[in-house]
Amino acid sequence: MREPEAVSDVRLGGARDAWLARWLPMLRESCAHGPVLEIGCGEGEDSATLMEAGLALIAFDLSAEAVAVARRAASSTVRMPGNRSR
């Protein structure tokens, strides 16, 4: 069985995220004029995939440690708790 092309385009640390890749076309269409709100972003694995897909993103998590990891990995265009410069 051949993978959908979108799946092979979405990589995170060398691993494929087939579940998220399946939703990217709908997210691109639905969020063309505003950001995706990621509740419970953890260490930012899905955040990275969403940003790589060109989506604007607002992400947060209750774990300050996880947010710190996500913030280090995130692009400066992503607003994370404590990053009020944008």
XYZ file of N, CA, C and O in Angstrom:
344
model
N 0.835 -1.178 0.000
C 0.000 0.000 0.000
C 0.882 1.244 0.000
O 1.788 1.377 0.807
N 0.624 2.158 -0.885
C 1.410 3.373 -1.018
C 0.905 4.440 -0.051
O -0.284 4.633 0.103
N 1.848 5.159 0.603
C 1.473 6.232 1.520
C 0.978 7.440 0.742
O 1.468 7.715 -0.345
N 0.037 8.189 1.313
C -0.330 9.450 0.685
C 0.896 10.363 0.647
O 1.731 10.327 1.543
N 1.006 11.195 -0.378
C 2.178 12.052 -0.517
C 2.343 12.975 0.674
O 3.452 13.255 1.106
N 1.249 13.475 1.246
C 1.340 14.389 2.383
C 2.066 13.737 3.560
O 2.788 14.398 4.286
N 1.887 12.441 3.726
C 2.535 11.752 4.843
C 4.038 11.782 4.678
O 4.772 12.044 5.618
N 4.525 11.536 3.476
C 5.962 11.507 3.277
C 6.571 12.902 3.360
O 7.763 13.045 3.589
N 5.762 13.944 3.200
C 6.261 15.316 3.290
C 6.377 15.806 4.720
O 7.052 16.785 4.982
N 5.673 15.176 5.645
C 5.665 15.637 7.029
C 6.574 14.736 7.839
O 6.285 13.581 8.043
N 7.689 15.308 8.295
C 8.647 14.537 9.072
C 8.924 15.273 10.368
O 8.961 16.490 10.415
N 9.135 14.508 11.393
C 9.451 15.088 12.693
C 10.579 14.271 13.290
O 10.383 13.132 13.666
N 11.741 14.838 13.334
C 12.894 14.114 13.860
C 13.154 12.831 13.093
O 13.580 11.848 13.673
N 12.868 12.832 11.793
C 13.070 11.656 10.971
C 11.912 10.678 10.997
O 11.856 9.751 10.216
N 10.957 10.874 11.897
C 9.800 9.973 11.974
C 8.609 10.609 11.275
O 8.468 11.816 11.246
N 7.750 9.807 10.734
C 6.555 10.305 10.064
C 5.402 10.381 11.046
O 5.257 9.542 11.911
N 4.594 11.408 10.883
C 3.410 11.577 11.710
C 2.198 11.460 10.788
O 1.658 12.463 10.334
N 1.813 10.240 10.491
C 0.740 9.987 9.529
C -0.601 10.540 9.997
O -1.387 11.042 9.192
N -0.869 10.483 11.289
C -2.157 10.967 11.782
C -2.297 12.463 11.540
O -3.297 12.928 11.010
N -1.279 13.226 11.913
C -1.341 14.670 11.728
C -1.302 15.037 10.249
O -2.014 15.942 9.811
N -0.510 14.334 9.479
C -0.426 14.610 8.042
C -1.780 14.474 7.362
O -2.099 15.228 6.446
N -2.574 13.555 7.831
C -3.907 13.340 7.264
C -4.779 14.588 7.418
O -5.648 14.863 6.590
N -4.570 15.352 8.486
C -5.406 16.520 8.779
C -4.835 17.825 8.241
O -5.513 18.855 8.258
N -3.601 17.839 7.776
C -2.979 19.081 7.332
C -3.747 19.802 6.218
O -3.904 21.021 6.287
N -4.232 19.117 5.189
C -4.981 19.852 4.153
C -6.201 20.585 4.721
O -6.449 21.746 4.378
N -6.939 19.948 5.619
C -8.102 20.588 6.224
C -7.668 21.756 7.105
O -8.281 22.818 7.096
N -6.586 21.590 7.857
C -6.091 22.669 8.702
C -5.626 23.855 7.870
O -5.894 25.013 8.216
N -4.929 23.589 6.772
C -4.478 24.680 5.901
C -5.667 25.481 5.382
O -5.635 26.699 5.338
N -6.708 24.789 4.977
C -7.902 25.457 4.444
C -8.658 26.203 5.548
O -9.020 27.364 5.394
N -8.872 25.554 6.677
C -9.665 26.142 7.757
C -8.940 27.268 8.478
O -9.578 28.173 9.011
N -7.630 27.209 8.505
C -6.855 28.172 9.292
C -6.064 29.123 8.400
O -5.039 29.661 8.821
N -6.557 29.344 7.205
C -5.844 30.206 6.261
C -5.736 31.643 6.763
O -4.801 32.355 6.418
N -6.675 32.087 7.594
C -6.702 33.480 8.036
C -6.480 33.636 9.539
O -6.723 34.710 10.085
N -6.057 32.585 10.196
C -5.819 32.675 11.632
C -5.009 31.489 12.107
O -4.771 30.547 11.366
N -4.593 31.542 13.350
C -3.715 30.490 13.862
C -4.462 29.237 14.306
O -5.648 29.265 14.611
N -3.715 28.147 14.345
C -4.164 26.904 14.961
C -3.921 27.061 16.458
O -2.880 27.571 16.871
N -4.865 26.650 17.277
C -4.695 26.656 18.722
C -4.380 25.227 19.147
O -5.213 24.334 18.997
N -3.169 25.017 19.635
C -2.768 23.687 20.086
C -2.794 23.657 21.613
O -1.958 24.271 22.274
N -3.772 22.968 22.151
C -3.943 22.852 23.598
C -3.209 21.600 24.059
O -3.482 20.505 23.580
N -2.272 21.762 24.954
C -1.479 20.619 25.418
C -0.387 20.292 24.425
O -0.280 19.167 23.956
N 0.458 21.270 24.115
C 1.481 21.084 23.077
C 2.634 20.193 23.510
O 3.422 19.757 22.672
N 2.729 19.911 24.802
C 3.834 19.073 25.264
C 5.165 19.688 24.887
O 5.370 20.888 25.041
N 6.073 18.891 24.375
C 7.404 19.369 24.008
C 7.465 19.904 22.584
O 8.533 20.199 22.073
N 6.313 20.024 21.923
C 6.243 20.709 20.639
C 6.396 19.862 19.395
O 6.629 20.390 18.317
N 6.256 18.544 19.518
C 6.420 17.694 18.345
C 5.401 18.045 17.251
O 5.766 18.249 16.101
N 4.124 18.111 17.625
C 3.106 18.473 16.637
C 3.237 19.938 16.232
O 2.976 20.300 15.081
N 3.658 20.778 17.156
C 3.868 22.194 16.844
C 4.863 22.338 15.704
O 4.648 23.130 14.776
N 5.950 21.586 15.762
C 6.966 21.644 14.710
C 6.379 21.228 13.374
O 6.630 21.860 12.348
N 5.576 20.186 13.369
C 4.958 19.714 12.130
C 4.025 20.771 11.567
O 4.025 21.043 10.364
N 3.226 21.391 12.427
C 2.293 22.425 11.987
C 3.036 23.636 11.427
O 2.652 24.186 10.385
N 4.118 24.035 12.081
C 4.904 25.163 11.586
C 5.566 24.830 10.255
O 5.594 25.660 9.349
N 6.090 23.617 10.136
C 6.714 23.198 8.877
C 5.708 23.209 7.742
O 6.068 23.402 6.583
N 4.427 23.010 8.075
C 3.369 23.035 7.065
C 2.938 24.459 6.729
O 2.053 24.664 5.912
N 3.549 25.445 7.388
C 3.264 26.832 7.080
C 2.093 27.429 7.840
O 1.603 28.495 7.481
N 1.643 26.753 8.875
C 0.505 27.241 9.649
C 0.959 28.153 10.781
O 1.985 27.905 11.413
N 0.174 29.205 11.033
C 0.394 30.042 12.216
C -0.087 29.231 13.413
O -1.023 28.437 13.304
N 0.523 29.440 14.566
C 0.252 28.561 15.693
C 0.313 29.309 17.010
O 1.211 30.119 17.231
N -0.644 29.039 17.880
C -0.593 29.429 19.278
C -0.681 28.126 20.051
O -1.628 27.357 19.874
N 0.333 27.862 20.869
C 0.398 26.579 21.569
C 0.663 26.807 23.049
O 1.371 27.745 23.419
N 0.076 25.949 23.884
C 0.362 26.034 25.308
C 0.233 24.673 25.965
O -0.341 23.746 25.415
N 0.812 24.566 27.157
C 0.782 23.332 27.927
C 0.873 23.710 29.397
O 1.434 24.756 29.738
N 0.329 22.879 30.262
C 0.407 23.132 31.703
C 1.801 22.876 32.263
O 2.154 23.404 33.308
N 2.587 22.073 31.590
C 3.928 21.736 32.053
C 4.930 22.805 31.611
O 5.223 22.945 30.420
N 5.458 23.545 32.578
C 6.456 24.566 32.269
C 7.706 23.941 31.648
O 8.326 24.539 30.769
N 8.059 22.741 32.093
C 9.239 22.061 31.545
C 9.028 21.719 30.071
O 9.923 21.909 29.247
N 7.843 21.210 29.739
C 7.549 20.869 28.346
C 7.536 22.122 27.479
O 8.056 22.123 26.359
N 6.962 23.194 27.993
C 6.918 24.451 27.242
C 8.330 24.972 26.998
O 8.643 25.470 25.914
N 9.208 24.827 27.978
C 10.592 25.271 27.811
C 11.271 24.504 26.672
O 11.974 25.094 25.852
N 11.024 23.200 26.598
C 11.583 22.393 25.507
C 10.987 22.843 24.179
O 11.706 23.034 23.192
N 9.676 23.031 24.141
C 9.001 23.457 22.913
C 9.492 24.831 22.471
O 9.720 25.068 21.290
N 9.660 25.729 23.416
C 10.109 27.087 23.094
C 11.492 27.054 22.454
O 11.761 27.765 21.482
N 12.377 26.227 22.992
C 13.732 26.129 22.416
C 13.686 25.600 20.993
O 14.483 26.003 20.154
N 12.754 24.708 20.719
C 12.665 24.100 19.393
C 11.846 24.930 18.405
O 11.952 24.747 17.207
N 11.038 25.843 18.931
C 10.092 26.578 18.087
C 10.754 27.724 17.343
O 11.733 28.305 17.787
N 10.138 28.079 16.259
C 10.519 29.265 15.505
C 10.126 30.500 16.314
O 9.222 30.455 17.138
N 10.748 31.617 16.055
C 10.423 32.843 16.781
C 9.037 33.372 16.417
O 8.550 34.289 17.055
N 8.401 32.797 15.413
C 7.078 33.267 15.013
C 5.955 32.633 15.825
O 4.814 33.011 15.686
N 6.298 31.682 16.683
C 5.276 31.001 17.472
C 5.159 31.658 18.826
O 6.164 31.885 19.492
N 3.938 31.963 19.254
C 3.719 32.514 20.595
C 3.560 31.358 21.564
O 2.707 30.506 21.395
N 4.392 31.347 22.567
C 4.315 30.356 23.623
C 4.129 31.126 24.924
O 4.497 32.294 25.010
N 3.579 30.502 25.961
C 3.418 31.211 27.241
C 4.746 31.820 27.676
O 5.790 31.180 27.596
N 4.705 33.066 28.092
C 5.904 33.745 28.516
C 6.609 34.483 27.392
O 7.491 35.281 27.618
N 6.216 34.250 26.150
C 6.809 34.926 25.000
C 5.807 35.972 24.531
O 5.074 35.761 23.606
N 5.818 37.098 25.161
C 4.826 38.133 24.880
C 5.356 39.186 23.918
O 4.757 40.217 23.742
N 6.477 38.922 23.295
C 7.086 39.917 22.410
C 6.351 40.066 21.099
O 6.566 41.002 20.367
N 5.468 39.160 20.753
C 4.735 39.220 19.481
C 3.274 39.313 19.732
O 2.715 38.856 20.600
